[in-house]
Short mmCIF file of N, CA and C in Angstrom, two decimals:
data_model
loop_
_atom_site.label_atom_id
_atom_site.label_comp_id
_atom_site.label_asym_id
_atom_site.label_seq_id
_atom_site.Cartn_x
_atom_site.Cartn_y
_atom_site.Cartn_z
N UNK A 1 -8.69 -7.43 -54.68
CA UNK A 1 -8.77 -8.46 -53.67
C UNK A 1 -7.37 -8.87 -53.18
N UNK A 2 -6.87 -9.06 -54.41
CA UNK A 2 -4.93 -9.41 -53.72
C UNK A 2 -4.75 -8.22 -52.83
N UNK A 3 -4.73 -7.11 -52.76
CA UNK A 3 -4.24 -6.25 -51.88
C UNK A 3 -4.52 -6.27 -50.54
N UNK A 4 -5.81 -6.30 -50.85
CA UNK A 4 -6.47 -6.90 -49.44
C UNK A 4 -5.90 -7.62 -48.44
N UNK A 5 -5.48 -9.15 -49.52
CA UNK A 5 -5.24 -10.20 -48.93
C UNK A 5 -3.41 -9.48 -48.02
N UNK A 6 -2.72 -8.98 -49.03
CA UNK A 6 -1.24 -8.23 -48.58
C UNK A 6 -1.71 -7.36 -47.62
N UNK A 7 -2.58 -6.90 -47.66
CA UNK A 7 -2.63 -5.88 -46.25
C UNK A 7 -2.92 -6.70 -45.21
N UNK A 8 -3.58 -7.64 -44.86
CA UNK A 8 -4.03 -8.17 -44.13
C UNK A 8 -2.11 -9.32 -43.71
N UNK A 9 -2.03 -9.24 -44.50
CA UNK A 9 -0.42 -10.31 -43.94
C UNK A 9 0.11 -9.38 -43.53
N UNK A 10 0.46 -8.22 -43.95
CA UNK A 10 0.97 -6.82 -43.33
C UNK A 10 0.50 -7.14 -41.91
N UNK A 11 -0.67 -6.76 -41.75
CA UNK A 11 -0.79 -6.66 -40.31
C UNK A 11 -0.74 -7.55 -39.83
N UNK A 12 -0.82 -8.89 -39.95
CA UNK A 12 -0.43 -10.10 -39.57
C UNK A 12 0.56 -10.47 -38.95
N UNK A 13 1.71 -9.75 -39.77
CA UNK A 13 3.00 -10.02 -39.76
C UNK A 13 3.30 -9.00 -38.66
N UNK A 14 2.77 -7.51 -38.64
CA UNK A 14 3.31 -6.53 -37.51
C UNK A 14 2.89 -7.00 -35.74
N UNK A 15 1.32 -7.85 -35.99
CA UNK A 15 0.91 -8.70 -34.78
C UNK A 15 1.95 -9.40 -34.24
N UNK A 16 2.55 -10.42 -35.00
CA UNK A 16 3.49 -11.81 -34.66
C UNK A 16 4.62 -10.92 -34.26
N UNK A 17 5.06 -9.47 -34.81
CA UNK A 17 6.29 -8.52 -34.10
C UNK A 17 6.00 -7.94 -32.58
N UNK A 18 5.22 -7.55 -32.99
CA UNK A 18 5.00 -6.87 -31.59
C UNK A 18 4.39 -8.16 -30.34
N UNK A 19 3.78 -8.93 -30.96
CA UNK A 19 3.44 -10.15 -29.66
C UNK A 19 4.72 -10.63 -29.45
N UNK A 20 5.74 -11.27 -30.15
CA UNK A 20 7.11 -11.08 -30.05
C UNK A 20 8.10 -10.63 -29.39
N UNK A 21 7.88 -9.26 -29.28
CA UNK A 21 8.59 -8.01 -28.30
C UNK A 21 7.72 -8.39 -26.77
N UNK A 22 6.55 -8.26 -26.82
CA UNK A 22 6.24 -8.49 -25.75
C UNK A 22 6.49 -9.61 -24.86
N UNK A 23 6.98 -10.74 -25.58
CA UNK A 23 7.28 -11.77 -24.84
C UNK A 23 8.71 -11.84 -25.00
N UNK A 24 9.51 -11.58 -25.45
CA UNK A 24 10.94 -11.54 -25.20
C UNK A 24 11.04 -10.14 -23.74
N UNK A 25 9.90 -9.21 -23.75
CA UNK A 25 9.86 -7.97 -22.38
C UNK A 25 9.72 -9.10 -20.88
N UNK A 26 8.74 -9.83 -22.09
CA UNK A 26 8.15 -10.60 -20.40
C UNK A 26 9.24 -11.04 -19.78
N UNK A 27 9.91 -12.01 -20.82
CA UNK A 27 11.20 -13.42 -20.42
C UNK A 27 12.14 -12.51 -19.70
N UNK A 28 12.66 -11.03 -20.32
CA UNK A 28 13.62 -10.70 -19.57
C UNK A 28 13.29 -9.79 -18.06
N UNK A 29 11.60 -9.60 -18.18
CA UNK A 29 11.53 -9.27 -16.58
C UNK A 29 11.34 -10.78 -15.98
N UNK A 30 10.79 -11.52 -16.32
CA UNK A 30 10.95 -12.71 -15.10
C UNK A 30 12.63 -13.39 -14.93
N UNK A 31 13.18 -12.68 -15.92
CA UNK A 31 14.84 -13.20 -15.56
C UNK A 31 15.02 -12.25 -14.37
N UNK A 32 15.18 -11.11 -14.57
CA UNK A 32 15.63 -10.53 -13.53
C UNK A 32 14.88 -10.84 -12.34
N UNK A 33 13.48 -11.03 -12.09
CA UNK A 33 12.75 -11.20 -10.89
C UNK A 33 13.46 -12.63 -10.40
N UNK A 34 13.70 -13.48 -11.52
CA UNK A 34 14.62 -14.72 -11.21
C UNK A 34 15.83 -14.51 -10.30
N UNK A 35 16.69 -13.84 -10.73
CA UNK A 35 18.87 -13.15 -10.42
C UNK A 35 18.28 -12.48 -9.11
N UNK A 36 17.32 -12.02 -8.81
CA UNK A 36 17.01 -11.03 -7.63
C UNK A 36 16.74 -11.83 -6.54
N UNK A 37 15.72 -12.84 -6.92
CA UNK A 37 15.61 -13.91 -6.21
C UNK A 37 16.97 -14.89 -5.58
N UNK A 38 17.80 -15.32 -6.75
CA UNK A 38 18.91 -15.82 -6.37
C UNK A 38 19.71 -14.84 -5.24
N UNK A 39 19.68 -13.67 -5.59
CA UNK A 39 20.95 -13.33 -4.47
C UNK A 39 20.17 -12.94 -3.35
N UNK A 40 18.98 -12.76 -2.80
CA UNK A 40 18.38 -12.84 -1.47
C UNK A 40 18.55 -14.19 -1.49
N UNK A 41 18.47 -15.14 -1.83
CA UNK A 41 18.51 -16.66 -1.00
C UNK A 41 20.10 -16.58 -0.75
N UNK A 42 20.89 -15.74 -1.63
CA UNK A 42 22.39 -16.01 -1.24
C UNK A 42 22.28 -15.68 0.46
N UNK A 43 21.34 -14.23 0.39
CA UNK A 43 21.59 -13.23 1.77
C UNK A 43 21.12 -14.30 2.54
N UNK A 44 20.34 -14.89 2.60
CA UNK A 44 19.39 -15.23 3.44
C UNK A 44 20.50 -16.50 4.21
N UNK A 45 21.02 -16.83 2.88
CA UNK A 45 21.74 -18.36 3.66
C UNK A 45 23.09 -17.67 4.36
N UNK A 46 23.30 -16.86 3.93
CA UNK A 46 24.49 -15.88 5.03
C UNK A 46 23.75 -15.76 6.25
N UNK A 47 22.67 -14.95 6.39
CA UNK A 47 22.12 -14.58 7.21
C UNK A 47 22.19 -15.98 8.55
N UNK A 48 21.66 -17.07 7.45
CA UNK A 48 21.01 -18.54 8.59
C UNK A 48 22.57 -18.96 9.21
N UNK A 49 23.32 -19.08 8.25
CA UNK A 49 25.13 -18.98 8.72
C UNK A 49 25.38 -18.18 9.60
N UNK A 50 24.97 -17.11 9.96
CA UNK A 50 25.60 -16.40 10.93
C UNK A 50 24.39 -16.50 12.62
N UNK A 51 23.63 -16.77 12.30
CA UNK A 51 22.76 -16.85 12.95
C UNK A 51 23.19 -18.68 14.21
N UNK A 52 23.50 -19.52 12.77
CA UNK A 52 23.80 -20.80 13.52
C UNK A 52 25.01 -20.45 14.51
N UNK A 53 26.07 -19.99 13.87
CA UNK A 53 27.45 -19.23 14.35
C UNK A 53 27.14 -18.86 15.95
N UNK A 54 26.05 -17.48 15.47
CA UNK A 54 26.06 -16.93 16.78
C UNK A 54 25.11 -17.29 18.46
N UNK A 55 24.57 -18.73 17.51
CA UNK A 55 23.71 -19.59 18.62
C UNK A 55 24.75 -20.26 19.15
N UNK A 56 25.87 -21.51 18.60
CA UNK A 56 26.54 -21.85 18.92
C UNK A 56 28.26 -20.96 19.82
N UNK A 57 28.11 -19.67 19.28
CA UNK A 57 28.90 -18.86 20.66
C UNK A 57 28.19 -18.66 21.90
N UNK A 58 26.87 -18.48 21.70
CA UNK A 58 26.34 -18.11 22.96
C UNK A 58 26.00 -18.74 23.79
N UNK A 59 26.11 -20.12 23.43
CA UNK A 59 26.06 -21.39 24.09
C UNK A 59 27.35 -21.80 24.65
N UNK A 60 28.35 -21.08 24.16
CA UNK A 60 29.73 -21.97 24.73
C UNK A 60 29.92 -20.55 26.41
N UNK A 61 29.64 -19.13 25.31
CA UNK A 61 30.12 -18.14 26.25
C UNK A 61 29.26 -17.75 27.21
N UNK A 62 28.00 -17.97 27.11
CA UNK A 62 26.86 -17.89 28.02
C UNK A 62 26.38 -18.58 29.11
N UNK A 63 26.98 -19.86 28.93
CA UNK A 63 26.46 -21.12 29.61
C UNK A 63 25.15 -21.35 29.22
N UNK A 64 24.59 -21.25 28.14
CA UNK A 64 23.05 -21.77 27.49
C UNK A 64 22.26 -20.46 27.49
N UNK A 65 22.59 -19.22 27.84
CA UNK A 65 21.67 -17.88 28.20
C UNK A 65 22.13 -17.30 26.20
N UNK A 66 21.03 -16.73 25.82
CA UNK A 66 20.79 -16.51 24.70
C UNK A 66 21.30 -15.22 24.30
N UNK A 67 22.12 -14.36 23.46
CA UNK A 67 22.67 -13.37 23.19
C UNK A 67 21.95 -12.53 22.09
N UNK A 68 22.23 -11.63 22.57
CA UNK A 68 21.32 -10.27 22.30
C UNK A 68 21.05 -10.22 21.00
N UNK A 69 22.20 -11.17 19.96
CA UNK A 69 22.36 -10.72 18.88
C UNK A 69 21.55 -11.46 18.04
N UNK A 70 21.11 -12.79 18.42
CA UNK A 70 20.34 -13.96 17.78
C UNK A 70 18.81 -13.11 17.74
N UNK A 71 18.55 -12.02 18.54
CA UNK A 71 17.18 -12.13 18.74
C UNK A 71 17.18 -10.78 17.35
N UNK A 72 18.38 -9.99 17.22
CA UNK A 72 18.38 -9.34 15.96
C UNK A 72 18.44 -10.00 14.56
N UNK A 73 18.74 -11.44 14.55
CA UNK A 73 19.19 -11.69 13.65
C UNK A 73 17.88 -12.49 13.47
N UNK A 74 17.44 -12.96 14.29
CA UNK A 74 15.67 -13.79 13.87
C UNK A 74 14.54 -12.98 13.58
N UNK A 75 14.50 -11.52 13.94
CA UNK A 75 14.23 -10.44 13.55
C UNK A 75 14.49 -10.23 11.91
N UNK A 76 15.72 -10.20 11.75
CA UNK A 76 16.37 -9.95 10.33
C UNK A 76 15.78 -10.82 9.54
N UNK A 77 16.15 -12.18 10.10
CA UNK A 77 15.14 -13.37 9.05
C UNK A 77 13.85 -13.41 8.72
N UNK A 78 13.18 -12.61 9.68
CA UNK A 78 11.56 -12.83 9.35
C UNK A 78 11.31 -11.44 8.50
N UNK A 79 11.96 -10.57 8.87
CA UNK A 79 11.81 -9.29 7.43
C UNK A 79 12.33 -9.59 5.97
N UNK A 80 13.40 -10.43 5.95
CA UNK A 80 13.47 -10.63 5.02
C UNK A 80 13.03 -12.12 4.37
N UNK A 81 12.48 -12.71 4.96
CA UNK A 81 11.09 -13.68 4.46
C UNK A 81 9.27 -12.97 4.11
N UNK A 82 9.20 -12.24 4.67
CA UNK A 82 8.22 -11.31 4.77
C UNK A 82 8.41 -10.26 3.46
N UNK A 83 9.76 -10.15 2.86
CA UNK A 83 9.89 -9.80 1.98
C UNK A 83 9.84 -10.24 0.94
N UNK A 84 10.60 -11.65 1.18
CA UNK A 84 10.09 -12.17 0.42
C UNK A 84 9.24 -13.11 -0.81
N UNK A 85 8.36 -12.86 0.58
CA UNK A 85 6.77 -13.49 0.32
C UNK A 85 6.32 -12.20 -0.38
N UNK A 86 6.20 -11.25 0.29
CA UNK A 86 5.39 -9.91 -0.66
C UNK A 86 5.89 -10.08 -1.80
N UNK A 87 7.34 -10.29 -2.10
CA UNK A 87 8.06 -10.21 -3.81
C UNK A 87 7.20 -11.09 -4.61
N UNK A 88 7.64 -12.28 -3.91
CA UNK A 88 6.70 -13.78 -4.95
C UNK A 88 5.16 -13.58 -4.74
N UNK A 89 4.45 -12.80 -3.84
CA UNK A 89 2.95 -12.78 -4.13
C UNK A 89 2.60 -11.84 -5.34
N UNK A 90 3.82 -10.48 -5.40
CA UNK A 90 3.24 -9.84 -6.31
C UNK A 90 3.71 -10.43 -8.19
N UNK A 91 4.74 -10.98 -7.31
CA UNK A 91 5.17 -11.98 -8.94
C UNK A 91 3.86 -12.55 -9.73
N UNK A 92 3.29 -13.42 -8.46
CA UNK A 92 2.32 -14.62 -8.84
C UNK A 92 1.38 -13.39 -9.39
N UNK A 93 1.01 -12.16 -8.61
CA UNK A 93 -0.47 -11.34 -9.49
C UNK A 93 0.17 -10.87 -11.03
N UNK A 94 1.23 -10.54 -10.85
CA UNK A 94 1.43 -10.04 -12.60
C UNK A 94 1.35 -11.23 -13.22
N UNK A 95 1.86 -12.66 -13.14
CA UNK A 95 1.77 -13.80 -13.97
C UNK A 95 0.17 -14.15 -13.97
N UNK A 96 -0.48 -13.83 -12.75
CA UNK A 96 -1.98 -14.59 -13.19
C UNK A 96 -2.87 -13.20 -14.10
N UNK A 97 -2.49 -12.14 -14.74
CA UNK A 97 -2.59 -11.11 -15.16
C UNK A 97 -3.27 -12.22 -16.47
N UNK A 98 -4.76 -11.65 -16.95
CA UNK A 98 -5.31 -12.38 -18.36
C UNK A 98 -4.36 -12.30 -19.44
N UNK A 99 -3.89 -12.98 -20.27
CA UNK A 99 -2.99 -12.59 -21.39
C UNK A 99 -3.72 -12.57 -22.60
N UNK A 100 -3.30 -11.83 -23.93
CA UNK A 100 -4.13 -11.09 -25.10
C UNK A 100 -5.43 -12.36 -25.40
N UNK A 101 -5.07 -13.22 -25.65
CA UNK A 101 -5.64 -13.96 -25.42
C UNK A 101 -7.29 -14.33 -24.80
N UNK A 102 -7.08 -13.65 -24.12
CA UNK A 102 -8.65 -14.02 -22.74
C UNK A 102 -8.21 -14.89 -21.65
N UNK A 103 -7.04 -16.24 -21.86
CA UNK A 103 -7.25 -17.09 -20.76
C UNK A 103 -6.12 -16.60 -19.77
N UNK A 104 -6.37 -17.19 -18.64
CA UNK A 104 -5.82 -16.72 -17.72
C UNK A 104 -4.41 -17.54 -17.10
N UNK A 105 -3.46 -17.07 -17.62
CA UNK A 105 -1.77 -17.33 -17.41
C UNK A 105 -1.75 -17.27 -15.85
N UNK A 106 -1.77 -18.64 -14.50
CA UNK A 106 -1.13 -18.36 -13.54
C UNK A 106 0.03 -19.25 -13.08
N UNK A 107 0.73 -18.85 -12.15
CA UNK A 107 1.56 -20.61 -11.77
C UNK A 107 1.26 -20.20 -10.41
N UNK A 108 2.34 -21.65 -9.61
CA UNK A 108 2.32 -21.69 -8.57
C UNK A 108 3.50 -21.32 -7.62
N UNK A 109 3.43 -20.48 -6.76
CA UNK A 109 4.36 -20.20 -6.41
C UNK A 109 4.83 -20.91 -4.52
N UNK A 110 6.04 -21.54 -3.99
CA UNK A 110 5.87 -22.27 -3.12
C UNK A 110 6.80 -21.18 -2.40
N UNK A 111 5.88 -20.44 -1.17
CA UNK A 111 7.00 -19.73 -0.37
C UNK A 111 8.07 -19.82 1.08
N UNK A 112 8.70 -19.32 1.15
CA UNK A 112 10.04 -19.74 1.97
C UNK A 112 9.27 -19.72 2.93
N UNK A 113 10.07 -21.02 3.92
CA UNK A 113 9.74 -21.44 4.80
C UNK A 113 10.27 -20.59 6.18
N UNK A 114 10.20 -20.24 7.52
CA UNK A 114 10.25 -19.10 8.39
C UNK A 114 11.55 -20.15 9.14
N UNK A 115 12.67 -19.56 9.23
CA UNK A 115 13.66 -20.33 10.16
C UNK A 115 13.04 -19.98 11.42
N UNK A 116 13.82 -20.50 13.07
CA UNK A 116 13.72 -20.14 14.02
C UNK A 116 14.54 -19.94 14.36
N UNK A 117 15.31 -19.55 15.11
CA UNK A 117 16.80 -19.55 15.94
C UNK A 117 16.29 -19.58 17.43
N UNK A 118 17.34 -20.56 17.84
CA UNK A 118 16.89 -20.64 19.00
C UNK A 118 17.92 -20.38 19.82
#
């Protein structure tokens, strides 16, 4: 019967390892999905910076007529919002993914808002 009982902590103990590993896998993919996130909002706020920039030249050099380049660059902004909405939707499906468990792990995710340039 003691052996029993040792085999059974055996596997007990290899459960609590490997559930373990799996959640130190998880933490360090949602870090990185985290750092990835950070440096598109870096791009993005470059992006809105250059965008304000090039509204305010085309207003001084245009006399109020809109330059060719704003309409690439509001272009640029909505692909890369569009991007990354697809990123954080597919985030949110792997997090609402059932965990060993049975219940169902989701959060909420709040996505970027669409600049305009005008």
């Amino acid at each position: 019967m003691e052996n029993q009982y040792k085999a059974d902590l055996e596997d007990r103990d290899q459960t609590i390892v490997s559930l373990r590993k799996k959640l130190v896998a998880k933490d360090d993919e949602i870090d990185k999905l985290r750092q990835s996130d950070i440096a598109k909002e870096v791009v993005i706020n470059k992006l809105r910076s250059k965008s304000r920039e090039s509204d305010q030249d085309s207003r001084s050099e245009y006399s109020g007529a809109r330059a060719p380049a704003n309409v690439v660059l509001k272009l640029e902004l909505q692909k890369k919002d569009d991007l990354i909405d697809e990123l954080k939707r597919q985030l949110d499906r792997t997090r609402s993914d059932k965990t060993p468990s049975g219940r169902v792990d989701s959060s909420t995710v709040q996505y970027a808002q669409r600049v305009e340039v005008q």
